[in-house]
mmCIF file of C-alpha atoms in Angstrom:
data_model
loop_
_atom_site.group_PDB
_atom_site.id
_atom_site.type_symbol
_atom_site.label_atom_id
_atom_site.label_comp_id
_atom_site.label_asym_id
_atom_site.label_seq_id
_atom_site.Cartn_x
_atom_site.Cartn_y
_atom_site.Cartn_z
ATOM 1 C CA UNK A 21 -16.811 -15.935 -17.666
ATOM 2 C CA UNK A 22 -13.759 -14.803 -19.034
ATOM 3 C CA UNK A 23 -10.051 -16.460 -19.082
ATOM 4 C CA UNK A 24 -7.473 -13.908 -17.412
ATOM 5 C CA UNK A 25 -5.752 -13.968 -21.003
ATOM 6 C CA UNK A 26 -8.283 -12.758 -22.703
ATOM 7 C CA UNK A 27 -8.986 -10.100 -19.831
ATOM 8 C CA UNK A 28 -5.807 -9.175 -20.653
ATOM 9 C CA UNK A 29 -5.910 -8.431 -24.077
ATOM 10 C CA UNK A 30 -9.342 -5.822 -23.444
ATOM 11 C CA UNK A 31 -7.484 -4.377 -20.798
ATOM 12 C CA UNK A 32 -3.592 -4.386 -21.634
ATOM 13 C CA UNK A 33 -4.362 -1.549 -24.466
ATOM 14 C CA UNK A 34 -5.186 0.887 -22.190
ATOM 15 C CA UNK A 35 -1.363 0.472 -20.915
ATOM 16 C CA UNK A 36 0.175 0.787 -23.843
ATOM 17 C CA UNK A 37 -1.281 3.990 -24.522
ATOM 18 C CA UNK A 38 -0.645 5.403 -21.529
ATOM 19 C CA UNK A 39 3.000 4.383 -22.158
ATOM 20 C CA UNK A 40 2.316 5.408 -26.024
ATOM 21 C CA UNK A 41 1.453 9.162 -24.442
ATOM 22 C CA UNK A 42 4.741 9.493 -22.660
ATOM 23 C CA UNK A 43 3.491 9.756 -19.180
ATOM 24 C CA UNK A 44 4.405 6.824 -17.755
ATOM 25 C CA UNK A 45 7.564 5.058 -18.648
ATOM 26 C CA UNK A 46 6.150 1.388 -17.916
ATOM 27 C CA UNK A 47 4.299 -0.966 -16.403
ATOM 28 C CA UNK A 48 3.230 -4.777 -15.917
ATOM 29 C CA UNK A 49 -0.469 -6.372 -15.873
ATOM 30 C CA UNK A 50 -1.866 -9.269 -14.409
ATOM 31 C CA UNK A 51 -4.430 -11.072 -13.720
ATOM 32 C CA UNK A 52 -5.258 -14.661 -12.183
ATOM 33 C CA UNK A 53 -8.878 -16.318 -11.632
ATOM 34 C CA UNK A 54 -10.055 -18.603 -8.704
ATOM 35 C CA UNK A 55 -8.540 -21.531 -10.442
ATOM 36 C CA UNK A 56 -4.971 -20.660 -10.512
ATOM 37 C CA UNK A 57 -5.096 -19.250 -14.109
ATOM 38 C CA UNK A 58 -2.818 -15.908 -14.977
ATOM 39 C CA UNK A 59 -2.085 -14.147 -17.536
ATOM 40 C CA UNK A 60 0.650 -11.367 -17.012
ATOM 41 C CA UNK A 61 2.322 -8.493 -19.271
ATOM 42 C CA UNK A 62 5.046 -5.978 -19.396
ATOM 43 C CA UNK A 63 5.604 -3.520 -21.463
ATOM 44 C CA UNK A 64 7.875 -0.310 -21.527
ATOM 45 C CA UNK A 65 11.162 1.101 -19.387
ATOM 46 C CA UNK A 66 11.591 0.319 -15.970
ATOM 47 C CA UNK A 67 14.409 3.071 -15.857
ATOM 48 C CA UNK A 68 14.815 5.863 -18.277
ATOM 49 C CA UNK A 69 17.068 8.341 -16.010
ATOM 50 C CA UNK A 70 20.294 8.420 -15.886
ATOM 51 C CA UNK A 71 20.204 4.836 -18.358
ATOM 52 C CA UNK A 72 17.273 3.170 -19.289
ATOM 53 C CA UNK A 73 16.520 -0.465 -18.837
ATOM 54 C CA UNK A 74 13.541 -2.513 -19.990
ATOM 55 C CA UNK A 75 10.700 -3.882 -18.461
ATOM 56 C CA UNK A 76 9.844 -7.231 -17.786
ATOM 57 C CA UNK A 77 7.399 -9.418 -16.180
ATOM 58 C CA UNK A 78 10.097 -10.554 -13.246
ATOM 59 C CA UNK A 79 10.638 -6.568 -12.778
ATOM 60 C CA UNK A 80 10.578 -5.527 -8.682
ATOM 61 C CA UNK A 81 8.376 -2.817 -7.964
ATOM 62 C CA UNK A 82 8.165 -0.321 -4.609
ATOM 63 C CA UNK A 83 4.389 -1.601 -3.678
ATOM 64 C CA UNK A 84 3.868 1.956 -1.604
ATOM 65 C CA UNK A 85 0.711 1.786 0.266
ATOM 66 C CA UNK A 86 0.125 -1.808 -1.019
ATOM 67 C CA UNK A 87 2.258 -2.537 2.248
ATOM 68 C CA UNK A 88 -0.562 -1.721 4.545
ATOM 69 C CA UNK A 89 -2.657 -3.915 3.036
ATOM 70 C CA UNK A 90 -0.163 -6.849 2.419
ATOM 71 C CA UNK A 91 1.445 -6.781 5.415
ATOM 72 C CA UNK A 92 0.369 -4.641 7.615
ATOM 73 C CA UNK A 93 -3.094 -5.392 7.915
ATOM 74 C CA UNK A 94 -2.440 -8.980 7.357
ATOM 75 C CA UNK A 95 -0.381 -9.114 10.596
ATOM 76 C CA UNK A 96 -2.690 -6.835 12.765
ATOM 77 C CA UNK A 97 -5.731 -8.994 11.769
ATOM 78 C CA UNK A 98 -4.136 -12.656 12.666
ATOM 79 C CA UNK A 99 -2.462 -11.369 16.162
ATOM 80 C CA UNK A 100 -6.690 -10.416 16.511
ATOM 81 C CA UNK A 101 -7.522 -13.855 15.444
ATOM 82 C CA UNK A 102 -4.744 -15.146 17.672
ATOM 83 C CA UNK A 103 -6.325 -13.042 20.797
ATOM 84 C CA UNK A 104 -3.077 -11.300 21.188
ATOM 85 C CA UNK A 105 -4.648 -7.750 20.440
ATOM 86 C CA UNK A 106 -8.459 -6.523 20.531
ATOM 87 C CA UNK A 107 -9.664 -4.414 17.798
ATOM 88 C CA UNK A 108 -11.914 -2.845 19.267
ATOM 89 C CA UNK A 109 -8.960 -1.994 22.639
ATOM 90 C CA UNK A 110 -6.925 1.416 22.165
ATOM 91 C CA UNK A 111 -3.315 1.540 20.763
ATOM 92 C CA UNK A 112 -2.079 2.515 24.377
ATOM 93 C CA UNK A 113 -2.500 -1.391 25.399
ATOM 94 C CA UNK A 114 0.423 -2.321 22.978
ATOM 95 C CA UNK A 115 1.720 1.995 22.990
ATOM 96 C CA UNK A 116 1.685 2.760 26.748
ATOM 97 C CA UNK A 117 3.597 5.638 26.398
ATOM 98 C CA UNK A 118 1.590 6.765 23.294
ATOM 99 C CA UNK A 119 1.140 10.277 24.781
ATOM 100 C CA UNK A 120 1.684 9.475 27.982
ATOM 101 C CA UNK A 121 2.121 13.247 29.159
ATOM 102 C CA UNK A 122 -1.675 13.842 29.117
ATOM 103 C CA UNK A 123 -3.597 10.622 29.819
ATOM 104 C CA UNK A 124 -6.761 12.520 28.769
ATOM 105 C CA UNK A 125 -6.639 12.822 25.154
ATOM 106 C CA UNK A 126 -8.084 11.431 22.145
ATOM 107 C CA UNK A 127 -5.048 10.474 20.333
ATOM 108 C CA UNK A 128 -5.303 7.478 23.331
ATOM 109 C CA UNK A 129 -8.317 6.218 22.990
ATOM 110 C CA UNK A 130 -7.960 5.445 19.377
ATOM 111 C CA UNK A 131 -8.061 1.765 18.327
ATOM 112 C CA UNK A 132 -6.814 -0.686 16.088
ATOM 113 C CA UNK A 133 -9.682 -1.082 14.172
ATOM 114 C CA UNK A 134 -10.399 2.486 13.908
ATOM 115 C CA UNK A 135 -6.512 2.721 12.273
ATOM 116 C CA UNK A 136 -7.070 0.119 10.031
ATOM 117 C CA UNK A 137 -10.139 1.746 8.586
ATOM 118 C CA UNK A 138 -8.998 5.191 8.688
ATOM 119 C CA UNK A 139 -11.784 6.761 10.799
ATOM 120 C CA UNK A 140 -9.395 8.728 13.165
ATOM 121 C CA UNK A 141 -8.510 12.767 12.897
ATOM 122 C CA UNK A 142 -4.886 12.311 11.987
ATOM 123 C CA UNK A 143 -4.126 15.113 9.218
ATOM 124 C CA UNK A 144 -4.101 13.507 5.588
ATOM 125 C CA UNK A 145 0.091 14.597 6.059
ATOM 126 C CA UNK A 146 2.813 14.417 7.731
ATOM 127 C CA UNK A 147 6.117 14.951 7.039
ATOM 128 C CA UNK A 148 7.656 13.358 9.346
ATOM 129 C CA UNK A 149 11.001 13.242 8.045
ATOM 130 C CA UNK A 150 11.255 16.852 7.579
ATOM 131 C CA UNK A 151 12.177 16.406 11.683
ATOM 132 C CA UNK A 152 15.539 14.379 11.347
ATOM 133 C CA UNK A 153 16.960 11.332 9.862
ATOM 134 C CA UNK A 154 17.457 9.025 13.652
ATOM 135 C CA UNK A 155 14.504 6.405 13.336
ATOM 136 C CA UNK A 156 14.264 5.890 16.872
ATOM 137 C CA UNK A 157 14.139 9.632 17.559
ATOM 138 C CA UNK A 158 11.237 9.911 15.105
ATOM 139 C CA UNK A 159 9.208 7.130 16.695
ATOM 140 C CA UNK A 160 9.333 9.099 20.094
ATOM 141 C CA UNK A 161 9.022 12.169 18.586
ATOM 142 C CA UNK A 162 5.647 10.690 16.952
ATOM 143 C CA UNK A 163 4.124 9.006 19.876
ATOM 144 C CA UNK A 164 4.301 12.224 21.729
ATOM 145 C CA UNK A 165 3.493 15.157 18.924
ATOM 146 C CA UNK A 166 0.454 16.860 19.479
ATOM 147 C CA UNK A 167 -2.219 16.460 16.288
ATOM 148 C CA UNK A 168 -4.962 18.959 16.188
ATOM 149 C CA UNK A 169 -8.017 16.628 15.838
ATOM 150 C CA UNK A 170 -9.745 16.469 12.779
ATOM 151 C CA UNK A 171 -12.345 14.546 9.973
ATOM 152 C CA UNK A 172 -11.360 11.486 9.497
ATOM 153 C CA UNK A 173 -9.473 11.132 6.201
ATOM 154 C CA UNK A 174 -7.093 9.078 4.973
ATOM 155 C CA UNK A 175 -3.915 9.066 6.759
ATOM 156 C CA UNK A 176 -0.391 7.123 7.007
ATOM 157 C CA UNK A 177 -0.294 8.133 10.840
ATOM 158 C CA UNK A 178 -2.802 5.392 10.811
ATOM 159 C CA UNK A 179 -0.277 2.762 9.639
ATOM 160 C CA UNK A 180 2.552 3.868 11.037
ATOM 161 C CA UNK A 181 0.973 3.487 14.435
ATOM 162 C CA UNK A 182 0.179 0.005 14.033
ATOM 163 C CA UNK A 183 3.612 -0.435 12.522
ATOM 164 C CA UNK A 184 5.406 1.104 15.954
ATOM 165 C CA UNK A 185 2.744 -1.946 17.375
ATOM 166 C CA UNK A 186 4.378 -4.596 15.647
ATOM 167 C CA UNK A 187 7.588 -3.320 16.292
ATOM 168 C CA UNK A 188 6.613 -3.577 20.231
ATOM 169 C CA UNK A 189 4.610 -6.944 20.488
ATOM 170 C CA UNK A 190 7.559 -8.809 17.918
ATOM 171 C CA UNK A 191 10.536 -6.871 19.767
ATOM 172 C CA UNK A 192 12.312 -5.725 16.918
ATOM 173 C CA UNK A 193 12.178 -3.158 13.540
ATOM 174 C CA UNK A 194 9.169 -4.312 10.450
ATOM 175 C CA UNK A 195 12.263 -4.552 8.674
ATOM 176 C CA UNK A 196 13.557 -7.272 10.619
ATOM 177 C CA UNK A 197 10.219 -9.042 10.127
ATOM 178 C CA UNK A 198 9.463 -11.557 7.465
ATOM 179 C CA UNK A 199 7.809 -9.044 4.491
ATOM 180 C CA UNK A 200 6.032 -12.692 3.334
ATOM 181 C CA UNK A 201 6.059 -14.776 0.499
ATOM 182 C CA UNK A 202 7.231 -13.356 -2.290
ATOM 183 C CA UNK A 203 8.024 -9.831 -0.875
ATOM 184 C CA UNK A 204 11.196 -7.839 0.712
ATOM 185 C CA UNK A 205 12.206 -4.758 1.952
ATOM 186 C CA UNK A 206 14.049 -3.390 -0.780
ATOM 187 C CA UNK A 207 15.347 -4.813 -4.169
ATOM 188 C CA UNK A 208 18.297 -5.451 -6.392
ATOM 189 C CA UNK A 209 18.263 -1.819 -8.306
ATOM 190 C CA UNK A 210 19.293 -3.981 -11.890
ATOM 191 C CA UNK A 211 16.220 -5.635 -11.681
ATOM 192 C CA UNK A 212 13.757 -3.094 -9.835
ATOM 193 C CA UNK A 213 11.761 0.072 -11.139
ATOM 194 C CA UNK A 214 13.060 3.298 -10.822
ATOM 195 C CA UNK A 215 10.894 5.661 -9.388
ATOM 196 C CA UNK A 216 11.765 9.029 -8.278
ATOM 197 C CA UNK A 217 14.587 11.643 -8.470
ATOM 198 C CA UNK A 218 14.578 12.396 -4.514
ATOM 199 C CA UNK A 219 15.105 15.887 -3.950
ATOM 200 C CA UNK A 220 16.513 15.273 -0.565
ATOM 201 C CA UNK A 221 18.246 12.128 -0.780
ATOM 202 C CA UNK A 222 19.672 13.432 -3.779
ATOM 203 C CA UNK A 223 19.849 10.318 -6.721
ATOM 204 C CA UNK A 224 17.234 8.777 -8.939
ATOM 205 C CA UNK A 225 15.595 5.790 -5.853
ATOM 206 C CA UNK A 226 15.685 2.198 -7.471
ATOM 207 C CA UNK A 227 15.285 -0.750 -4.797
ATOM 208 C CA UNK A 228 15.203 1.316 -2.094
ATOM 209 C CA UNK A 229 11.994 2.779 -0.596
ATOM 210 C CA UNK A 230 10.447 5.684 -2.028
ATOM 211 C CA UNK A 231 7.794 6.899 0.829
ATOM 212 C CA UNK A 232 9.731 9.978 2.628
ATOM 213 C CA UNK A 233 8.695 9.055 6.180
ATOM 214 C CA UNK A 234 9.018 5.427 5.604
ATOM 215 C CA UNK A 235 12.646 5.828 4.405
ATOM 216 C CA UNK A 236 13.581 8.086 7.274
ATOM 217 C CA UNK A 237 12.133 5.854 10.185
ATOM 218 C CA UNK A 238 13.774 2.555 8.365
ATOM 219 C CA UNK A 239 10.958 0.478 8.078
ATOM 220 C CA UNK A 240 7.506 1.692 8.899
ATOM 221 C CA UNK A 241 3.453 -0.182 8.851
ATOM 222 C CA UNK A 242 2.432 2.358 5.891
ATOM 223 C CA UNK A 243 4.547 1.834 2.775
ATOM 224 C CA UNK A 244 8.328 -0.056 1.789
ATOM 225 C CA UNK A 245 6.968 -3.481 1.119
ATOM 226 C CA UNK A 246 8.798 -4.438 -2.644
ATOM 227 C CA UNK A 247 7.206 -7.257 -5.110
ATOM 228 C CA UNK A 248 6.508 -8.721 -8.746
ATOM 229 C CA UNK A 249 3.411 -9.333 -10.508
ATOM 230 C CA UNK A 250 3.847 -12.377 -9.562
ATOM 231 C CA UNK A 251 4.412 -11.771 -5.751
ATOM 232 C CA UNK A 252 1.131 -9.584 -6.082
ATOM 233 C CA UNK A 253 -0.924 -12.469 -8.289
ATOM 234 C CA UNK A 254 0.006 -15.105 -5.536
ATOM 235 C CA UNK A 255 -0.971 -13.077 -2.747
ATOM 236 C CA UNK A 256 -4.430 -12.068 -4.666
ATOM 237 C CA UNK A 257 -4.881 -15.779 -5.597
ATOM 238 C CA UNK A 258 -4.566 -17.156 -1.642
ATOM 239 C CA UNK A 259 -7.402 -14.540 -1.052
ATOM 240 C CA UNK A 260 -9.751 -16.212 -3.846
ATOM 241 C CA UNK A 261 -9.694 -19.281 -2.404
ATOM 242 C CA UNK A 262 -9.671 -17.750 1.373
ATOM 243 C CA UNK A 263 -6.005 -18.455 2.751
ATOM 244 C CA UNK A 264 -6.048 -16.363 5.830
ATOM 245 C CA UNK A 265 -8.101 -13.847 8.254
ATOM 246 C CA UNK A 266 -9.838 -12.822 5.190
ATOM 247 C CA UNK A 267 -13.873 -12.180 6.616
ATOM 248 C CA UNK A 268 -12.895 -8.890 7.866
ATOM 249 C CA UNK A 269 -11.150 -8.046 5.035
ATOM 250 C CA UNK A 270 -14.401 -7.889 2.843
ATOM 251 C CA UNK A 271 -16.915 -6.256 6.197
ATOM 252 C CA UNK A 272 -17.069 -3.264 5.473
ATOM 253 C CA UNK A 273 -16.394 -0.162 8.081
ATOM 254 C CA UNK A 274 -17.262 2.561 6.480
ATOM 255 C CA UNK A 275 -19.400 3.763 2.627
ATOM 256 C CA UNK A 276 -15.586 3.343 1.360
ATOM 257 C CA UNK A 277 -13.914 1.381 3.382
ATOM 258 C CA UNK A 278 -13.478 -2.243 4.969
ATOM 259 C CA UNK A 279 -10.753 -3.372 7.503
ATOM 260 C CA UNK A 280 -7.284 -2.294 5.740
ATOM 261 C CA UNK A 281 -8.979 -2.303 2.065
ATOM 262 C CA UNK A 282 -11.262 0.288 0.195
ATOM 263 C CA UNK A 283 -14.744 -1.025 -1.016
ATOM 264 C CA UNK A 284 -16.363 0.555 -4.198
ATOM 265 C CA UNK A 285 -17.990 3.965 -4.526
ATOM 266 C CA UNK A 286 -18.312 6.526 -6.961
ATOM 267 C CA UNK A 287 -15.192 7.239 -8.987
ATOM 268 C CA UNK A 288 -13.069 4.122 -7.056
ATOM 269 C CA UNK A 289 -10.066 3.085 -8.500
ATOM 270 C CA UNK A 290 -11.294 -0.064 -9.766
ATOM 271 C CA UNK A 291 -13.790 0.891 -11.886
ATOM 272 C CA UNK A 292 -17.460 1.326 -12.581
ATOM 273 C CA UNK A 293 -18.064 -2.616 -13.992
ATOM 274 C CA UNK A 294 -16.568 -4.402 -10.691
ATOM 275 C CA UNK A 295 -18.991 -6.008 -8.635
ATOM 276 C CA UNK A 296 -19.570 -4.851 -4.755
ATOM 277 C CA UNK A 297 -17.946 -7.703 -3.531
ATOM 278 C CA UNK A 298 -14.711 -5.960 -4.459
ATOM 279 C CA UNK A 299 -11.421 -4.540 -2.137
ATOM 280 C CA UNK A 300 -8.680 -3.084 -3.607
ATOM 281 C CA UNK A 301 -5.815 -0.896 -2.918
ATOM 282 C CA UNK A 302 -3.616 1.713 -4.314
ATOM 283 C CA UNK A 303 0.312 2.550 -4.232
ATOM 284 C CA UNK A 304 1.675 6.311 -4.493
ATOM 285 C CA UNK A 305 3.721 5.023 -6.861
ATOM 286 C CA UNK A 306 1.781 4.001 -9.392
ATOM 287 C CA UNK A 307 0.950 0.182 -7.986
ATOM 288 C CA UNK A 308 -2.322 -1.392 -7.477
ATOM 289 C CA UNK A 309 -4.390 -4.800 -6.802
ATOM 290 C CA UNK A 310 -7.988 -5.164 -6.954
ATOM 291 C CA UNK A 311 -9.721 -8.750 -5.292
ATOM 292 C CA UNK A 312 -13.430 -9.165 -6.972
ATOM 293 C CA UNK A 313 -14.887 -12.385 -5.258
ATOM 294 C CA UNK A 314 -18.089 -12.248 -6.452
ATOM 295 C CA UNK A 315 -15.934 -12.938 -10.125
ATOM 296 C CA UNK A 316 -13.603 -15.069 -8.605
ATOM 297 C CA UNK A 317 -10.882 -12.975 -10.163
ATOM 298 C CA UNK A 318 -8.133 -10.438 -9.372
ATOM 299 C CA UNK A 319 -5.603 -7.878 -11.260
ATOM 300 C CA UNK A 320 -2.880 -5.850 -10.449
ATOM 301 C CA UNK A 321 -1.584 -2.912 -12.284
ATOM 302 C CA UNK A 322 1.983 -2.001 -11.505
ATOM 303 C CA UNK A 323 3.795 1.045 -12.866
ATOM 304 C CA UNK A 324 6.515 3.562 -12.178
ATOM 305 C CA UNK A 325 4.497 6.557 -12.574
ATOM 306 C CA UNK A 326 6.346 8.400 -10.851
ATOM 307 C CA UNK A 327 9.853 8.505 -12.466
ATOM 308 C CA UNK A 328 11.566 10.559 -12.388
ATOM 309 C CA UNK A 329 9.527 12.859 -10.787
ATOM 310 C CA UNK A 330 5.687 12.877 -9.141
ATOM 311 C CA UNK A 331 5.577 16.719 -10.178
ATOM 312 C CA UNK A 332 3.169 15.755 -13.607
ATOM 313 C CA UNK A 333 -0.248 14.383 -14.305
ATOM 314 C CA UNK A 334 0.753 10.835 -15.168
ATOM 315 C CA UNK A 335 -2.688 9.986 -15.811
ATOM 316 C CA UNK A 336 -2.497 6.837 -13.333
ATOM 317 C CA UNK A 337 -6.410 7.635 -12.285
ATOM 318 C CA UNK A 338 -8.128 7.260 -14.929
ATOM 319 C CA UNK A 339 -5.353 4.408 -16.213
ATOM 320 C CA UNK A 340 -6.461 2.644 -13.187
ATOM 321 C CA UNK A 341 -10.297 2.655 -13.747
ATOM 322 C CA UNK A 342 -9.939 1.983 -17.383
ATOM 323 C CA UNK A 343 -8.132 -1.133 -16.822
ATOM 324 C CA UNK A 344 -10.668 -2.016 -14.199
ATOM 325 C CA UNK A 345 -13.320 -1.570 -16.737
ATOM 326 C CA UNK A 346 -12.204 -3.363 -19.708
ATOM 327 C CA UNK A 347 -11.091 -5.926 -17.469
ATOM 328 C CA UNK A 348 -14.639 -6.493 -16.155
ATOM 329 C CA UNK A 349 -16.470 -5.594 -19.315
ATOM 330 C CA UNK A 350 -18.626 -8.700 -19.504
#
């Protein structure tokens, strides 16, 4: 079996060419095995508009969807192991006023662990933020807008719901909530990546949460968790030697899909090389962390992919399964 180092060095080259190419400005790698072993690299800017500054291994990245996965899941699944919610109970026993105005719908008889594996009809999309900048407002607004039902796809509503949850059962805002070891809410900009140029916020974001509907509600279950590689590493490592509710983490509740985590299939993130006993999870903004047990290794591939500006083909998804690859190429 092979030592995260040299993991690293198969794997780091596929970095620095996508750094090489110009399409994304940088990015860190790491890896750590069962044993506590690591092996971690930066290379490239994490700003490069208006100044540039370098990267570096102690460099603070928005996580994105890594959140719901780090924390949100995590803190769902151990108030389940604490009996404090069922996951297999609707929303409405923590949400009672989750649409409230028509008591027969099916927006209210979705449940936790139908949220945390994305198998309800919330649209891919919502712009949530496009409807007004008061957080509390927006929350309302949400638990009483009407979605047309549809497949079930991949969806933040999913998140954010069981965000609004943890707002109720805890009595106060996720970012009043510990984030965990090793992560925060947002992050000293001379010593965090850039990512992008917001459009509506109007200046280049750095420390402060990307995700459009996470930044308007001020804290929200799908997205504006910030970490290192190290932060990331530490977390992965605690789930190699099983720290935590982590058995329903790996069952699986769907062909692509476990409880928070995606599994492998056909053109996954992780590669083709990884073994089934895999999770994993992306970030919009160019993050990622993969968990193979089976090995008894993980990685996580963090970037700013998206800076200055998402509107390009940064190449992040087949940068993603490369590094996978080469990383398990043994």
């Amino acid at each position: 079996m092979s030592k995260p180092q040299d993991m690293l060095e198969r794997a780091f080259p596929a970095l620095e060419q996508a750094i090489a190419s110009g399409r994304i400005p940088g990015g860190v790698l790491g890896i750590i095995d069962r044993d506590g072993n690591r092996a971690t690299r930066a290379i490239g800017s994490a700003q490069t508009v208006p100044t540039s500054r370098p990267m570096t291994e102690d460099t603070w990245f928005d996580l994105a969807s890594i959140s719901k996965v780090a924390f949100t899941t995590e803190r769902i699944l151990a108030l389940a192991e604490a009996g404090t919610i069922d996951l297999d109970a609707p929303l409405t026993t923590i949400l009672p006023d989750y649409r409230h105005y028509n008591l027969d719908n099916w927006e209210r008889k979705i449940t936790f662990r139908q949220c945390l594996g994305h198998q309800t009809p919330f649209p891919a999309v919502f712009p949530l933020y496009t409807y007004g900048r008061d957080p509390d407002l927006l929350r309302t607004f949400l638990l009483q807008h009407e979605f047309p039902a549809g497949p079930a796809v991949y969806s933040d509503i999913n998140f954010i719901l069981l965000g609004f949850a943890l707002e109720r059962i805890h009595g106060k805002w996720l970012r009043e909530q510990d984030p965990g070891p090793g992560f925060a809410w947002s992050a000293d900009p001379q010593n965090a990546a850039a990512t992008e140029l917001c459009y509506w916020r109007h200046r280049v974001l750095v420390g402060e949460v990307h995700d459009d509907n996470c930044s308007a509600l001020e804290g929200a279950g799908n997205a504006g968790l910030f970490g290192t590689v190290h932060s990331m590493l530490d977390f992965a490592g605690n789930k190699l030697t099983n720290a935590g509710p982590d058995a329903l983490i790996r069952t699986p509740l769907s062909a692509r899909r476990t409880h928070g985590w995606e599994r492998p299939y056909d053109g996954w993130s992780g590669g083709d090389n990884c073994t089934a006993e895999t999770i994993g999870h992306t970030g919009f903004t160019g993050t990622g962390i993969w968990i193979d047990f089976a090995r008894g290794h993980a990685w996580t591939l963090l970037t700013n992919r998206v800076h200055p500006t998402r509107h390009f083909d940064s190449g992040i998804f087949a940068l993603r399964r490369a590094v996978g690859d080469r990383i398990n190429a043994e």
